[in-house]
Amino acid sequence: MNTQFKKGALALCVLTILSRKDCYGYELVQTISKNIDVAEGTIYPLLRRLSAEGYFETYLLESTGGPPRKYYRLTQKGHSYRNELETEWTNFSAGVSRILTIPDDEKEKGEMKS
Amino acid sequence: MNREQFLESLKTALKGLPEMEVRDILEDYQMHFQEGTVEGRAEADIARTLGDPIDIGRMFRADFMVAKAGKSATFRNVAGAAMAVVGLGLFNLLFVAGPVSAVFLALLTVWMLLVVLALVSVTVIVASVFYALFPSFFVVGGVSPFLLALGVFFLGIGALSLSAILAICMGFLTRFCFRLLADYLKFNLEVIQKRRSL
């Protein structure tokens, strides 16, 4: 898949994962890279910016046998931004689907005319 | 590339950002290596999946500079942010460098015209005073030298006042333009983030 597409949906993915449960950085990055082929290091700048925008907050939690992990928690503002992005995404992908299926529509119309 | 080399490259790419910020960012990647190592992955493998530390550093830098320009839209901050965003890729050269330098150039031109107007006014005022003191240096037939000097003097004062008023207006306009540019850069970064680097 084209890089531009993948990257376009990344903020939505991050926000959606966090809307289900709080995650620490590595966990979040792995969840995304398991599904989408992306340079993992580029997710941290996104996390930082979304934090700065107030879409989520961070807290430290002790981990077993390691230094404390930084967890990300979605804020109310983050929830509404996520919903906004999802609507945008749904409309966009529905539009693309419509265009992709136009040849079939035209075929049907052609059949009806003849 | 191992952990140390990755973090070192990233640190170099982040040079110029506040120490606190750099430490925070490096800590996230430090932690990423830590978690990966615990999973049994090799450092080289973790570094490879993270991507190019220089590119990553540029993204952080662009975010930081644009946020800074948004907080305080001075020429320095806006120009710095524009340069950082341009550094993200060729695409931005067109959509950032063009508009930003056009606005800068237009503002600079008007400011220079204002300076010229002010300089000319001062010259006229000085000349009129000089003329009033030493009328014999000039030969102007029929007109009272003193009256002429007075007229030119007030003309100069008027022009100087005009340039001062225009300078105040331009001050507001300049600040307004810088703020607009800062917002544009932020918008640009979000769009690019959405389509290119998200």
Short mmCIF file of C-alpha atoms in Angstrom, two decimals:
data_model
loop_
_atom_site.label_atom_id
_atom_site.label_comp_id
_atom_site.label_asym_id
_atom_site.label_seq_id
_atom_site.Cartn_x
_atom_site.Cartn_y
_atom_site.Cartn_z
CA MET A 1 0.00 0.00 0.00
CA ASN A 2 1.09 3.53 -0.74
CA THR A 3 2.96 5.29 2.08
CA GLN A 4 0.80 8.41 1.88
CA PHE A 5 -2.33 6.42 2.60
CA LYS A 6 -0.92 4.58 5.57
CA LYS A 7 0.38 7.69 7.17
CA GLY A 8 -2.88 9.47 6.68
CA ALA A 9 -4.66 7.15 9.04
CA LEU A 10 -2.03 6.95 11.74
CA ALA A 11 -3.44 9.58 14.10
CA LEU A 12 -6.82 7.87 13.92
CA CYS A 13 -5.19 4.50 14.69
CA VAL A 14 -3.28 5.85 17.69
CA LEU A 15 -6.36 7.56 19.11
CA THR A 16 -8.54 4.51 18.53
CA ILE A 17 -6.10 2.10 20.21
CA LEU A 18 -5.93 4.44 23.19
CA SER A 19 -9.71 4.79 23.29
CA ARG A 20 -9.88 1.06 24.07
CA LYS A 21 -7.19 0.99 26.73
CA ASP A 22 -4.24 2.95 28.06
CA CYS A 23 -0.97 1.87 26.45
CA TYR A 24 2.75 2.44 26.93
CA GLY A 25 4.80 3.61 23.97
CA TYR A 26 6.32 0.33 22.85
CA GLU A 27 3.01 -1.50 23.14
CA LEU A 28 1.23 1.16 21.09
CA VAL A 29 3.93 1.21 18.43
CA GLN A 30 3.93 -2.58 18.16
CA THR A 31 0.14 -2.70 17.84
CA ILE A 32 0.36 -0.32 14.91
CA SER A 33 3.39 -1.84 13.19
CA LYS A 34 1.87 -5.32 13.46
CA ASN A 35 -0.95 -4.10 11.22
CA ILE A 36 0.59 -1.31 9.19
CA ASP A 37 4.03 -1.17 7.60
CA VAL A 38 5.43 2.07 9.04
CA ALA A 39 8.79 3.33 10.35
CA GLU A 40 8.11 2.77 14.05
CA GLY A 41 10.23 5.72 15.11
CA THR A 42 7.92 8.17 13.38
CA ILE A 43 5.05 7.31 15.73
CA TYR A 44 6.73 8.93 18.74
CA PRO A 45 6.73 12.44 17.20
CA LEU A 46 3.02 11.96 16.56
CA LEU A 47 2.45 10.88 20.16
CA ARG A 48 4.29 13.92 21.39
CA ARG A 49 2.32 16.30 19.22
CA LEU A 50 -1.04 14.79 20.09
CA SER A 51 -0.04 15.05 23.76
CA ALA A 52 0.86 18.70 23.29
CA GLU A 53 -2.54 19.26 21.69
CA GLY A 54 -4.11 17.83 24.84
CA TYR A 55 -5.57 14.73 23.19
CA PHE A 56 -4.01 12.50 25.77
CA GLU A 57 -2.06 12.66 28.99
CA THR A 58 0.74 10.48 30.31
CA TYR A 59 1.45 8.79 33.61
CA LEU A 60 4.17 6.47 34.89
CA LEU A 61 3.39 2.95 36.04
CA GLU A 62 5.83 0.45 37.56
CA SER A 63 6.55 -2.53 35.34
CA THR A 64 7.73 -5.93 36.49
CA GLY A 65 11.50 -6.08 36.35
CA GLY A 66 12.15 -2.87 34.47
CA PRO A 67 12.00 0.90 34.72
CA PRO A 68 8.52 2.44 35.06
CA ARG A 69 6.59 2.68 31.79
CA LYS A 70 5.05 5.84 30.43
CA TYR A 71 1.37 5.21 29.72
CA TYR A 72 -0.83 7.29 27.46
CA ARG A 73 -4.45 7.96 28.41
CA LEU A 74 -6.99 9.53 26.03
CA THR A 75 -8.62 12.73 27.32
CA GLN A 76 -12.17 13.88 26.67
CA LYS A 77 -10.80 16.21 24.02
CA GLY A 78 -8.99 13.25 22.50
CA HIS A 79 -12.20 11.24 22.37
CA SER A 80 -14.06 13.93 20.46
CA TYR A 81 -11.10 14.47 18.10
CA ARG A 82 -11.02 10.71 17.47
CA ASN A 83 -14.71 10.69 16.58
CA GLU A 84 -14.15 13.61 14.25
CA LEU A 85 -11.28 11.83 12.48
CA GLU A 86 -13.29 8.63 12.23
CA THR A 87 -16.16 10.43 10.51
CA GLU A 88 -13.68 12.05 8.10
CA TRP A 89 -12.08 8.69 7.42
CA THR A 90 -15.40 6.89 6.91
CA ASN A 91 -16.60 9.52 4.47
CA PHE A 92 -13.31 9.45 2.63
CA SER A 93 -13.11 5.68 2.29
CA ALA A 94 -16.81 5.47 1.34
CA GLY A 95 -16.10 7.99 -1.42
CA VAL A 96 -13.13 6.00 -2.67
CA SER A 97 -15.23 2.82 -2.65
CA ARG A 98 -17.96 4.53 -4.65
CA ILE A 99 -15.46 5.65 -7.26
CA LEU A 100 -13.90 2.20 -7.41
CA THR A 101 -17.29 0.66 -8.13
CA ILE A 102 -18.37 3.20 -10.78
CA PRO A 103 -17.46 0.93 -13.74
CA ASP A 104 -20.01 -1.61 -12.46
CA ASP A 105 -22.68 1.09 -12.16
CA GLU A 106 -22.06 2.26 -15.69
CA LYS A 107 -22.25 -1.31 -16.94
CA GLU A 108 -25.62 -1.71 -15.25
CA LYS A 109 -26.89 1.53 -16.74
CA GLY A 110 -25.66 0.46 -20.16
CA GLU A 111 -27.47 -2.85 -19.84
CA MET A 112 -30.68 -1.11 -18.82
CA LYS A 113 -30.51 1.20 -21.86
CA SER A 114 -29.98 -1.59 -24.36
CA MET B 1 23.12 0.47 13.86
CA ASN B 2 22.98 -0.37 17.59
CA ARG B 3 21.13 1.41 20.39
CA GLU B 4 23.97 3.76 21.19
CA GLN B 5 24.51 4.82 17.59
CA PHE B 6 20.80 5.37 17.06
CA LEU B 7 20.40 7.50 20.18
CA GLU B 8 23.57 9.44 19.37
CA SER B 9 22.35 10.24 15.85
CA LEU B 10 18.94 11.26 17.17
CA LYS B 11 20.53 13.46 19.83
CA THR B 12 22.62 15.19 17.17
CA ALA B 13 19.52 15.71 15.01
CA LEU B 14 17.75 17.28 18.00
CA LYS B 15 20.51 19.80 18.69
CA GLY B 16 19.06 23.23 19.45
CA LEU B 17 15.92 21.96 21.18
CA PRO B 18 15.58 22.61 24.93
CA GLU B 19 17.49 20.12 27.05
CA MET B 20 14.33 18.94 28.83
CA GLU B 21 12.66 18.22 25.52
CA VAL B 22 15.67 16.31 24.17
CA ARG B 23 15.94 14.25 27.35
CA ASP B 24 12.23 13.37 27.21
CA ILE B 25 12.43 12.32 23.57
CA LEU B 26 15.59 10.26 24.03
CA GLU B 27 14.01 8.58 27.03
CA ASP B 28 11.10 7.36 24.89
CA TYR B 29 13.48 5.74 22.40
CA GLN B 30 15.70 4.44 25.21
CA MET B 31 12.59 2.79 26.63
CA HIS B 32 11.67 1.44 23.20
CA PHE B 33 15.05 -0.30 22.92
CA GLN B 34 14.69 -1.55 26.49
CA GLU B 35 11.28 -3.13 25.83
CA GLY B 36 12.48 -4.62 22.55
CA THR B 37 15.56 -6.10 24.17
CA VAL B 38 13.44 -7.69 26.89
CA GLU B 39 11.42 -9.33 24.10
CA GLY B 40 14.67 -10.81 22.87
CA ARG B 41 15.11 -8.64 19.80
CA ALA B 42 18.56 -7.55 18.64
CA GLU B 43 19.39 -3.84 18.95
CA ALA B 44 20.13 -3.66 15.23
CA ASP B 45 16.69 -5.06 14.47
CA ILE B 46 14.96 -2.57 16.76
CA ALA B 47 16.92 0.31 15.22
CA ARG B 48 16.02 -0.87 11.72
CA THR B 49 12.28 -0.95 12.43
CA LEU B 50 12.46 2.46 14.10
CA GLY B 51 13.74 4.07 10.91
CA ASP B 52 16.25 6.82 10.20
CA PRO B 53 17.06 8.79 13.39
CA ILE B 54 17.89 11.88 11.30
CA ASP B 55 14.40 11.88 9.74
CA ILE B 56 12.83 11.31 13.14
CA GLY B 57 14.85 14.17 14.59
CA ARG B 58 13.65 16.47 11.80
CA MET B 59 10.03 15.66 12.59
CA PHE B 60 10.50 16.53 16.27
CA ARG B 61 12.34 19.69 15.33
CA ALA B 62 9.65 20.83 12.88
CA ASP B 63 6.93 20.18 15.47
CA PHE B 64 8.83 22.11 18.11
CA MET B 65 9.67 25.08 15.88
CA VAL B 66 6.10 25.40 14.60
CA ALA B 67 4.70 25.25 18.14
CA LYS B 68 7.19 27.93 19.16
CA ALA B 69 6.22 30.17 16.23
CA GLY B 70 2.59 29.64 17.17
CA LYS B 71 3.26 30.86 20.71
CA SER B 72 5.38 33.83 19.70
CA ALA B 73 5.18 34.76 16.02
CA THR B 74 8.41 36.73 15.70
CA PHE B 75 10.38 36.90 12.46
CA ARG B 76 13.05 34.65 13.95
CA ASN B 77 10.59 31.99 15.09
CA VAL B 78 8.51 32.02 11.94
CA ALA B 79 11.57 31.88 9.67
CA GLY B 80 13.05 29.10 11.80
CA ALA B 81 9.82 27.12 11.72
CA ALA B 82 9.51 27.56 7.97
CA MET B 83 13.04 26.26 7.50
CA ALA B 84 12.43 23.27 9.76
CA VAL B 85 9.26 22.37 7.88
CA VAL B 86 11.01 22.75 4.52
CA GLY B 87 13.62 20.33 5.84
CA LEU B 88 10.95 17.62 6.08
CA GLY B 89 10.84 17.13 2.36
CA LEU B 90 10.70 18.43 -1.17
CA PHE B 91 6.91 18.76 -1.06
CA ASN B 92 7.25 21.50 1.54
CA LEU B 93 9.71 23.49 -0.49
CA LEU B 94 6.85 24.39 -2.80
CA PHE B 95 4.09 24.87 -0.26
CA VAL B 96 6.10 26.51 2.49
CA ALA B 97 9.22 28.19 1.15
CA GLY B 98 7.27 29.94 -1.64
CA PRO B 99 4.47 31.59 0.34
CA VAL B 100 6.65 32.37 3.35
CA SER B 101 9.40 34.08 1.36
CA ALA B 102 6.81 35.96 -0.72
CA VAL B 103 5.23 37.41 2.44
CA PHE B 104 8.65 38.21 3.94
CA LEU B 105 9.74 39.96 0.74
CA ALA B 106 6.54 42.01 0.47
CA LEU B 107 6.82 43.13 4.10
CA LEU B 108 10.51 43.93 3.68
CA THR B 109 9.81 46.03 0.58
CA VAL B 110 7.16 48.15 2.32
CA TRP B 111 9.41 48.59 5.37
CA MET B 112 12.25 49.73 3.15
CA LEU B 113 9.99 52.24 1.40
CA LEU B 114 8.98 53.58 4.81
CA VAL B 115 12.61 53.95 5.85
CA VAL B 116 13.35 55.82 2.62
CA LEU B 117 10.37 58.12 3.22
CA ALA B 118 11.55 58.83 6.78
CA LEU B 119 15.12 59.49 5.62
CA VAL B 120 13.94 61.87 2.90
CA SER B 121 11.75 63.72 5.44
CA VAL B 122 14.64 64.14 7.84
CA THR B 123 16.85 65.36 5.01
CA VAL B 124 14.20 67.89 3.98
CA ILE B 125 13.84 69.14 7.56
CA VAL B 126 17.60 69.50 8.01
CA ALA B 127 17.90 71.23 4.65
CA SER B 128 15.14 73.70 5.49
CA VAL B 129 16.78 74.57 8.82
CA PHE B 130 20.11 74.95 7.05
CA TYR B 131 18.48 77.15 4.44
CA ALA B 132 16.85 79.36 7.07
CA LEU B 133 20.23 79.84 8.79
CA PHE B 134 22.28 80.37 5.65
CA PRO B 135 19.92 81.71 2.97
CA SER B 136 22.82 83.22 1.03
CA PHE B 137 23.94 79.76 -0.05
CA PHE B 138 20.88 79.44 -2.21
CA VAL B 139 19.49 81.69 -4.83
CA VAL B 140 15.73 81.49 -5.15
CA GLY B 141 14.34 84.44 -6.99
CA GLY B 142 11.37 86.32 -5.58
CA VAL B 143 10.44 84.09 -2.65
CA SER B 144 11.24 85.09 0.92
CA PRO B 145 13.91 82.62 2.00
CA PHE B 146 12.48 82.36 5.47
CA LEU B 147 8.94 81.63 4.24
CA LEU B 148 10.28 79.03 1.83
CA ALA B 149 12.30 77.43 4.62
CA LEU B 150 9.26 77.36 6.87
CA GLY B 151 7.14 75.75 4.17
CA VAL B 152 9.69 73.08 3.40
CA PHE B 153 10.25 72.50 7.11
CA PHE B 154 6.57 71.74 7.73
CA LEU B 155 6.44 69.64 4.61
CA GLY B 156 9.28 67.58 6.07
CA ILE B 157 7.57 67.34 9.47
CA GLY B 158 4.37 66.23 7.75
CA ALA B 159 6.16 63.54 5.75
CA LEU B 160 7.98 62.33 8.86
CA SER B 161 4.72 62.10 10.82
CA LEU B 162 3.14 60.24 7.94
CA SER B 163 5.96 57.71 7.89
CA ALA B 164 5.65 57.29 11.65
CA ILE B 165 1.92 56.60 11.40
CA LEU B 166 2.49 54.19 8.51
CA ALA B 167 5.25 52.48 10.51
CA ILE B 168 2.81 51.87 13.38
CA CYS B 169 0.25 50.42 10.96
CA MET B 170 2.95 48.29 9.34
CA GLY B 171 3.96 47.08 12.78
CA PHE B 172 0.47 45.69 13.30
CA LEU B 173 0.30 44.33 9.78
CA THR B 174 3.67 42.62 10.15
CA ARG B 175 2.66 40.98 13.40
CA PHE B 176 -0.61 39.90 11.83
CA CYS B 177 1.22 38.38 8.85
CA PHE B 178 3.66 36.51 11.10
CA ARG B 179 0.77 35.07 13.09
CA LEU B 180 -0.93 34.04 9.86
CA LEU B 181 2.27 32.37 8.66
CA ALA B 182 2.64 30.53 11.97
CA ASP B 183 -0.92 29.22 11.63
CA TYR B 184 -0.26 28.26 8.03
CA LEU B 185 2.83 26.30 9.04
CA LYS B 186 0.85 24.48 11.70
CA PHE B 187 -1.88 23.67 9.22
CA ASN B 188 0.73 22.56 6.73
CA LEU B 189 2.37 20.27 9.25
CA GLU B 190 -0.96 18.66 10.11
CA VAL B 191 -1.82 18.10 6.47
CA ILE B 192 1.58 16.68 5.74
CA GLN B 193 1.41 14.60 8.84
CA LYS B 194 -1.89 13.30 7.59
CA ARG B 195 -0.70 12.49 4.11
CA ARG B 196 3.01 11.97 4.32
CA SER B 197 4.54 11.17 7.64
CA LEU B 198 1.74 10.58 10.11
#
